[in-house]
Amino acid sequence: MPLTFDWDDTEEIGIQLAEKFPDADPLAVRFTDLHKWVTELAGFTGDPKQSSEGKLEAIQMAWLESIANAPMAERRRMR
């Protein structure tokens, strides 16, 4: 895990969101909540004003991919 990351580090953000919110459905999270959750992640250094719908969508897709690529035992633990 990098020490710091920003809006363009979608893969890292997706992994961290999957770990922090294991019961959340990425497709059901409102962008306002997603924005808040991302900016509150440890190590996030991005400017909250530099967010965009496209960046949030990319994060959402990275989060889904992170869940899909997790080993089965880890997916069970996330739920």
Tab-separated table of N, CA, C and O in Angstrom:
chain	number	residue	atom	x	y	z
A	1	MET	N	0.859	-1.177	0.000
A	1	MET	CA	0.000	0.000	0.000
A	1	MET	C	0.903	1.238	0.000
A	1	MET	O	1.791	1.359	0.832
A	2	PRO	N	0.656	2.140	-0.927
A	2	PRO	CA	1.455	3.370	-0.916
A	2	PRO	C	1.153	4.204	0.325
A	2	PRO	O	0.066	4.125	0.888
A	3	LEU	N	2.136	4.989	0.722
A	3	LEU	CA	1.927	5.838	1.895
A	3	LEU	C	0.879	6.900	1.632
A	3	LEU	O	0.081	7.224	2.498
A	4	THR	N	0.913	7.466	0.429
A	4	THR	CA	-0.088	8.466	0.050
A	4	THR	C	-0.586	8.173	-1.354
A	4	THR	O	0.098	7.535	-2.154
A	5	PHE	N	-1.781	8.638	-1.638
A	5	PHE	CA	-2.382	8.438	-2.952
A	5	PHE	C	-3.426	9.519	-3.170
A	5	PHE	O	-3.832	10.209	-2.235
A	6	ASP	N	-3.843	9.670	-4.437
A	6	ASP	CA	-4.846	10.684	-4.749
A	6	ASP	C	-5.903	10.112	-5.691
A	6	ASP	O	-5.977	8.905	-5.881
A	7	TRP	N	-6.694	10.981	-6.290
A	7	TRP	CA	-7.833	10.576	-7.111
A	7	TRP	C	-7.455	9.639	-8.253
A	7	TRP	O	-8.272	8.828	-8.684
A	8	ASP	N	-6.257	9.744	-8.770
A	8	ASP	CA	-5.859	8.931	-9.911
A	8	ASP	C	-5.416	7.524	-9.534
A	8	ASP	O	-5.214	6.683	-10.405
A	9	ASP	N	-5.289	7.243	-8.263
A	9	ASP	CA	-4.873	5.919	-7.788
A	9	ASP	C	-6.104	5.051	-7.508
A	9	ASP	O	-6.314	4.570	-6.389
A	10	THR	N	-6.882	4.836	-8.556
A	10	THR	CA	-8.181	4.175	-8.387
A	10	THR	C	-8.050	2.750	-7.858
A	10	THR	O	-8.871	2.322	-7.049
A	11	GLU	N	-7.032	2.026	-8.305
A	11	GLU	CA	-6.878	0.646	-7.839
A	11	GLU	C	-6.642	0.604	-6.329
A	11	GLU	O	-7.264	-0.180	-5.612
A	12	GLU	N	-5.753	1.448	-5.847
A	12	GLU	CA	-5.475	1.505	-4.403
A	12	GLU	C	-6.723	1.915	-3.630
A	12	GLU	O	-7.043	1.344	-2.589
A	13	ILE	N	-7.432	2.896	-4.133
A	13	ILE	CA	-8.657	3.338	-3.460
A	13	ILE	C	-9.674	2.208	-3.434
A	13	ILE	O	-10.307	1.957	-2.397
A	14	GLY	N	-9.829	1.504	-4.559
A	14	GLY	CA	-10.771	0.381	-4.610
A	14	GLY	C	-10.451	-0.695	-3.596
A	14	GLY	O	-11.336	-1.221	-2.912
A	15	ILE	N	-9.173	-1.021	-3.466
A	15	ILE	CA	-8.738	-2.034	-2.494
A	15	ILE	C	-9.051	-1.569	-1.074
A	15	ILE	O	-9.597	-2.323	-0.269
A	16	GLN	N	-8.709	-0.325	-0.784
A	16	GLN	CA	-8.942	0.187	0.575
A	16	GLN	C	-10.434	0.260	0.906
A	16	GLN	O	-10.839	-0.038	2.028
A	17	LEU	N	-11.249	0.653	-0.067
A	17	LEU	CA	-12.692	0.713	0.185
A	17	LEU	C	-13.255	-0.687	0.432
A	17	LEU	O	-14.103	-0.876	1.312
A	18	ALA	N	-12.779	-1.669	-0.330
A	18	ALA	CA	-13.243	-3.053	-0.144
A	18	ALA	C	-12.892	-3.554	1.251
A	18	ALA	O	-13.677	-4.272	1.874
A	19	GLU	N	-11.723	-3.156	1.742
A	19	GLU	CA	-11.305	-3.581	3.083
A	19	GLU	C	-12.057	-2.834	4.181
A	19	GLU	O	-12.433	-3.414	5.196
A	20	LYS	N	-12.281	-1.558	3.964
A	20	LYS	CA	-12.908	-0.734	5.003
A	20	LYS	C	-14.424	-0.918	5.062
A	20	LYS	O	-15.025	-0.811	6.132
A	21	PHE	N	-15.043	-1.173	3.914
A	21	PHE	CA	-16.498	-1.315	3.844
A	21	PHE	C	-16.864	-2.651	3.196
A	21	PHE	O	-17.423	-2.697	2.098
A	22	PRO	N	-16.559	-3.762	3.877
A	22	PRO	CA	-16.750	-5.081	3.270
A	22	PRO	C	-18.204	-5.431	2.957
A	22	PRO	O	-18.452	-6.261	2.083
A	23	ASP	N	-19.140	-4.820	3.623
A	23	ASP	CA	-20.548	-5.143	3.392
A	23	ASP	C	-21.228	-4.208	2.402
A	23	ASP	O	-22.397	-4.410	2.062
A	24	ALA	N	-20.516	-3.205	1.936
A	24	ALA	CA	-21.121	-2.228	1.028
A	24	ALA	C	-21.123	-2.751	-0.403
A	24	ALA	O	-20.191	-3.414	-0.845
A	25	ASP	N	-22.184	-2.447	-1.121
A	25	ASP	CA	-22.280	-2.728	-2.550
A	25	ASP	C	-21.816	-1.466	-3.270
A	25	ASP	O	-22.492	-0.438	-3.200
A	26	PRO	N	-20.681	-1.515	-3.955
A	26	PRO	CA	-20.166	-0.307	-4.605
A	26	PRO	C	-21.165	0.371	-5.528
A	26	PRO	O	-21.161	1.594	-5.656
A	27	LEU	N	-22.035	-0.405	-6.155
A	27	LEU	CA	-23.007	0.183	-7.078
A	27	LEU	C	-24.173	0.852	-6.368
A	27	LEU	O	-24.922	1.600	-6.986
A	28	ALA	N	-24.311	0.584	-5.075
A	28	ALA	CA	-25.410	1.175	-4.313
A	28	ALA	C	-24.977	2.396	-3.508
A	28	ALA	O	-25.812	3.061	-2.890
A	29	VAL	N	-23.683	2.697	-3.516
A	29	VAL	CA	-23.167	3.834	-2.740
A	29	VAL	C	-23.350	5.118	-3.540
A	29	VAL	O	-22.946	5.198	-4.704
A	30	ARG	N	-23.994	6.100	-2.926
A	30	ARG	CA	-24.165	7.399	-3.585
A	30	ARG	C	-22.810	8.065	-3.760
A	30	ARG	O	-21.924	7.905	-2.926
A	31	PHE	N	-22.663	8.829	-4.832
A	31	PHE	CA	-21.388	9.488	-5.090
A	31	PHE	C	-21.022	10.468	-3.974
A	31	PHE	O	-19.844	10.652	-3.688
A	32	THR	N	-22.004	11.064	-3.340
A	32	THR	CA	-21.684	11.972	-2.229
A	32	THR	C	-21.038	11.199	-1.082
A	32	THR	O	-20.077	11.678	-0.469
A	33	ASP	N	-21.543	10.009	-0.813
A	33	ASP	CA	-20.947	9.163	0.234
A	33	ASP	C	-19.585	8.638	-0.211
A	33	ASP	O	-18.630	8.627	0.576
A	34	LEU	N	-19.483	8.209	-1.462
A	34	LEU	CA	-18.220	7.698	-1.976
A	34	LEU	C	-17.133	8.769	-1.875
A	34	LEU	O	-16.020	8.493	-1.433
A	35	HIS	N	-17.471	9.977	-2.246
A	35	HIS	CA	-16.522	11.099	-2.159
A	35	HIS	C	-16.031	11.258	-0.720
A	35	HIS	O	-14.828	11.365	-0.465
A	36	LYS	N	-16.955	11.246	0.214
A	36	LYS	CA	-16.615	11.400	1.634
A	36	LYS	C	-15.729	10.253	2.102
A	36	LYS	O	-14.710	10.463	2.772
A	37	TRP	N	-16.092	9.021	1.740
A	37	TRP	CA	-15.331	7.852	2.172
A	37	TRP	C	-13.910	7.894	1.625
A	37	TRP	O	-12.960	7.567	2.336
A	38	VAL	N	-13.772	8.288	0.355
A	38	VAL	CA	-12.440	8.347	-0.255
A	38	VAL	C	-11.580	9.385	0.450
A	38	VAL	O	-10.430	9.127	0.807
A	39	THR	N	-12.140	10.566	0.660
A	39	THR	CA	-11.341	11.634	1.271
A	39	THR	C	-10.970	11.323	2.715
A	39	THR	O	-10.022	11.911	3.228
A	40	GLU	N	-11.674	10.415	3.349
A	40	GLU	CA	-11.381	10.038	4.731
A	40	GLU	C	-10.425	8.842	4.850
A	40	GLU	O	-10.047	8.479	5.957
A	41	LEU	N	-10.033	8.242	3.724
A	41	LEU	CA	-9.110	7.108	3.785
A	41	LEU	C	-7.738	7.569	4.279
A	41	LEU	O	-7.261	8.637	3.890
A	42	ALA	N	-7.126	6.748	5.108
A	42	ALA	CA	-5.777	7.050	5.588
A	42	ALA	C	-4.828	7.094	4.399
A	42	ALA	O	-4.821	6.192	3.575
A	43	GLY	N	-4.071	8.155	4.292
A	43	GLY	CA	-3.104	8.298	3.213
A	43	GLY	C	-3.620	9.047	2.003
A	43	GLY	O	-2.851	9.335	1.087
A	44	PHE	N	-4.906	9.348	1.974
A	44	PHE	CA	-5.442	10.083	0.824
A	44	PHE	C	-4.997	11.544	0.913
A	44	PHE	O	-5.238	12.215	1.909
A	45	THR	N	-4.352	12.017	-0.148
A	45	THR	CA	-3.831	13.384	-0.152
A	45	THR	C	-4.437	14.244	-1.254
A	45	THR	O	-4.030	15.384	-1.432
A	46	GLY	N	-5.399	13.696	-1.984
A	46	GLY	CA	-6.001	14.440	-3.085
A	46	GLY	C	-6.828	15.612	-2.597
A	46	GLY	O	-7.349	15.618	-1.483
A	47	ASP	N	-6.944	16.596	-3.457
A	47	ASP	CA	-7.773	17.767	-3.176
A	47	ASP	C	-9.235	17.373	-3.370
A	47	ASP	O	-9.622	16.960	-4.471
A	48	PRO	N	-10.064	17.458	-2.335
A	48	PRO	CA	-11.469	17.078	-2.464
A	48	PRO	C	-12.186	17.803	-3.609
A	48	PRO	O	-13.105	17.254	-4.213
A	49	LYS	N	-11.738	18.985	-3.938
A	49	LYS	CA	-12.377	19.754	-5.015
A	49	LYS	C	-11.991	19.245	-6.403
A	49	LYS	O	-12.609	19.635	-7.378
A	50	GLN	N	-10.981	18.385	-6.484
A	50	GLN	CA	-10.535	17.866	-7.777
A	50	GLN	C	-11.280	16.593	-8.189
A	50	GLN	O	-10.984	16.001	-9.221
A	51	SER	N	-12.244	16.202	-7.402
A	51	SER	CA	-13.056	15.037	-7.726
A	51	SER	C	-13.979	15.369	-8.901
A	51	SER	O	-14.310	16.529	-9.140
A	52	SER	N	-14.378	14.334	-9.614
A	52	SER	CA	-15.348	14.504	-10.690
A	52	SER	C	-16.193	13.233	-10.764
A	52	SER	O	-15.837	12.202	-10.189
A	53	GLU	N	-17.290	13.310	-11.483
A	53	GLU	CA	-18.136	12.131	-11.642
A	53	GLU	C	-17.347	11.007	-12.304
A	53	GLU	O	-17.447	9.850	-11.917
A	54	GLY	N	-16.525	11.347	-13.292
A	54	GLY	CA	-15.713	10.344	-13.970
A	54	GLY	C	-14.723	9.667	-13.038
A	54	GLY	O	-14.516	8.450	-13.119
A	55	LYS	N	-14.105	10.431	-12.164
A	55	LYS	CA	-13.149	9.851	-11.208
A	55	LYS	C	-13.868	8.950	-10.210
A	55	LYS	O	-13.372	7.882	-9.863
A	56	LEU	N	-15.031	9.374	-9.756
A	56	LEU	CA	-15.795	8.552	-8.821
A	56	LEU	C	-16.274	7.268	-9.493
A	56	LEU	O	-16.273	6.201	-8.870
A	57	GLU	N	-16.676	7.352	-10.760
A	57	GLU	CA	-17.069	6.143	-11.493
A	57	GLU	C	-15.890	5.186	-11.636
A	57	GLU	O	-16.053	3.973	-11.488
A	58	ALA	N	-14.709	5.723	-11.923
A	58	ALA	CA	-13.517	4.877	-12.050
A	58	ALA	C	-13.193	4.206	-10.721
A	58	ALA	O	-12.809	3.029	-10.690
A	59	ILE	N	-13.348	4.924	-9.636
A	59	ILE	CA	-13.122	4.358	-8.303
A	59	ILE	C	-14.140	3.266	-8.017
A	59	ILE	O	-13.805	2.188	-7.520
A	60	GLN	N	-15.379	3.527	-8.362
A	60	GLN	CA	-16.439	2.546	-8.160
A	60	GLN	C	-16.125	1.252	-8.924
A	60	GLN	O	-16.264	0.152	-8.380
A	61	MET	N	-15.656	1.363	-10.157
A	61	MET	CA	-15.330	0.187	-10.957
A	61	MET	C	-14.100	-0.536	-10.394
A	61	MET	O	-14.048	-1.765	-10.378
A	62	ALA	N	-13.118	0.220	-9.902
A	62	ALA	CA	-11.941	-0.391	-9.285
A	62	ALA	C	-12.333	-1.133	-8.013
A	62	ALA	O	-11.785	-2.203	-7.712
A	63	TRP	N	-13.266	-0.581	-7.273
A	63	TRP	CA	-13.764	-1.230	-6.056
A	63	TRP	C	-14.429	-2.562	-6.429
A	63	TRP	O	-14.158	-3.595	-5.813
A	64	LEU	N	-15.290	-2.539	-7.447
A	64	LEU	CA	-15.940	-3.773	-7.902
A	64	LEU	C	-14.911	-4.803	-8.352
A	64	LEU	O	-15.018	-5.988	-8.026
A	65	GLU	N	-13.917	-4.357	-9.098
A	65	GLU	CA	-12.875	-5.261	-9.571
A	65	GLU	C	-12.084	-5.841	-8.405
A	65	GLU	O	-11.726	-7.019	-8.408
A	66	SER	N	-11.827	-5.034	-7.406
A	66	SER	CA	-11.104	-5.497	-6.226
A	66	SER	C	-11.872	-6.621	-5.536
A	66	SER	O	-11.287	-7.617	-5.125
A	67	ILE	N	-13.167	-6.465	-5.443
A	67	ILE	CA	-14.003	-7.501	-4.832
A	67	ILE	C	-14.006	-8.760	-5.690
A	67	ILE	O	-13.846	-9.871	-5.198
A	68	ALA	N	-14.151	-8.581	-6.993
A	68	ALA	CA	-14.210	-9.722	-7.911
A	68	ALA	C	-12.899	-10.499	-7.952
A	68	ALA	O	-12.899	-11.712	-8.129
A	69	ASN	N	-11.779	-9.809	-7.784
A	69	ASN	CA	-10.472	-10.456	-7.856
A	69	ASN	C	-9.975	-10.983	-6.527
A	69	ASN	O	-8.929	-11.625	-6.476
A	70	ALA	N	-10.710	-10.726	-5.473
A	70	ALA	CA	-10.300	-11.215	-4.155
A	70	ALA	C	-10.467	-12.727	-4.111
A	70	ALA	O	-11.428	-13.269	-4.665
A	71	PRO	N	-9.538	-13.433	-3.468
A	71	PRO	CA	-9.718	-14.885	-3.301
A	71	PRO	C	-11.029	-15.181	-2.583
A	71	PRO	O	-11.536	-14.367	-1.812
A	72	MET	N	-11.601	-16.322	-2.850
A	72	MET	CA	-12.918	-16.687	-2.307
A	72	MET	C	-12.963	-16.536	-0.785
A	72	MET	O	-13.922	-15.993	-0.251
A	73	ALA	N	-11.954	-16.983	-0.070
A	73	ALA	CA	-11.964	-16.867	1.391
A	73	ALA	C	-12.020	-15.415	1.818
A	73	ALA	O	-12.726	-15.060	2.763
A	74	GLU	N	-11.288	-14.560	1.099
A	74	GLU	CA	-11.306	-13.142	1.429
A	74	GLU	C	-12.666	-12.527	1.116
A	74	GLU	O	-13.164	-11.690	1.854
A	75	ARG	N	-13.304	-12.965	0.015
A	75	ARG	CA	-14.636	-12.430	-0.318
A	75	ARG	C	-15.651	-12.797	0.763
A	75	ARG	O	-16.492	-12.003	1.116
A	76	ARG	N	-15.536	-14.009	1.294
A	76	ARG	CA	-16.454	-14.396	2.364
A	76	ARG	C	-16.237	-13.515	3.599
A	76	ARG	O	-17.181	-13.127	4.247
A	77	ARG	N	-14.972	-13.243	3.901
A	77	ARG	CA	-14.648	-12.400	5.055
A	77	ARG	C	-15.145	-10.986	4.833
A	77	ARG	O	-15.548	-10.310	5.773
A	78	MET	N	-15.136	-10.489	3.589
A	78	MET	CA	-15.593	-9.132	3.288
A	78	MET	C	-17.092	-8.996	3.505
A	78	MET	O	-17.586	-7.919	3.708
A	79	ARG	N	-17.823	-10.064	3.417
A	79	ARG	CA	-19.290	-9.989	3.531
A	79	ARG	C	-19.703	-10.111	4.917
A	79	ARG	O	-19.830	-10.036	5.855
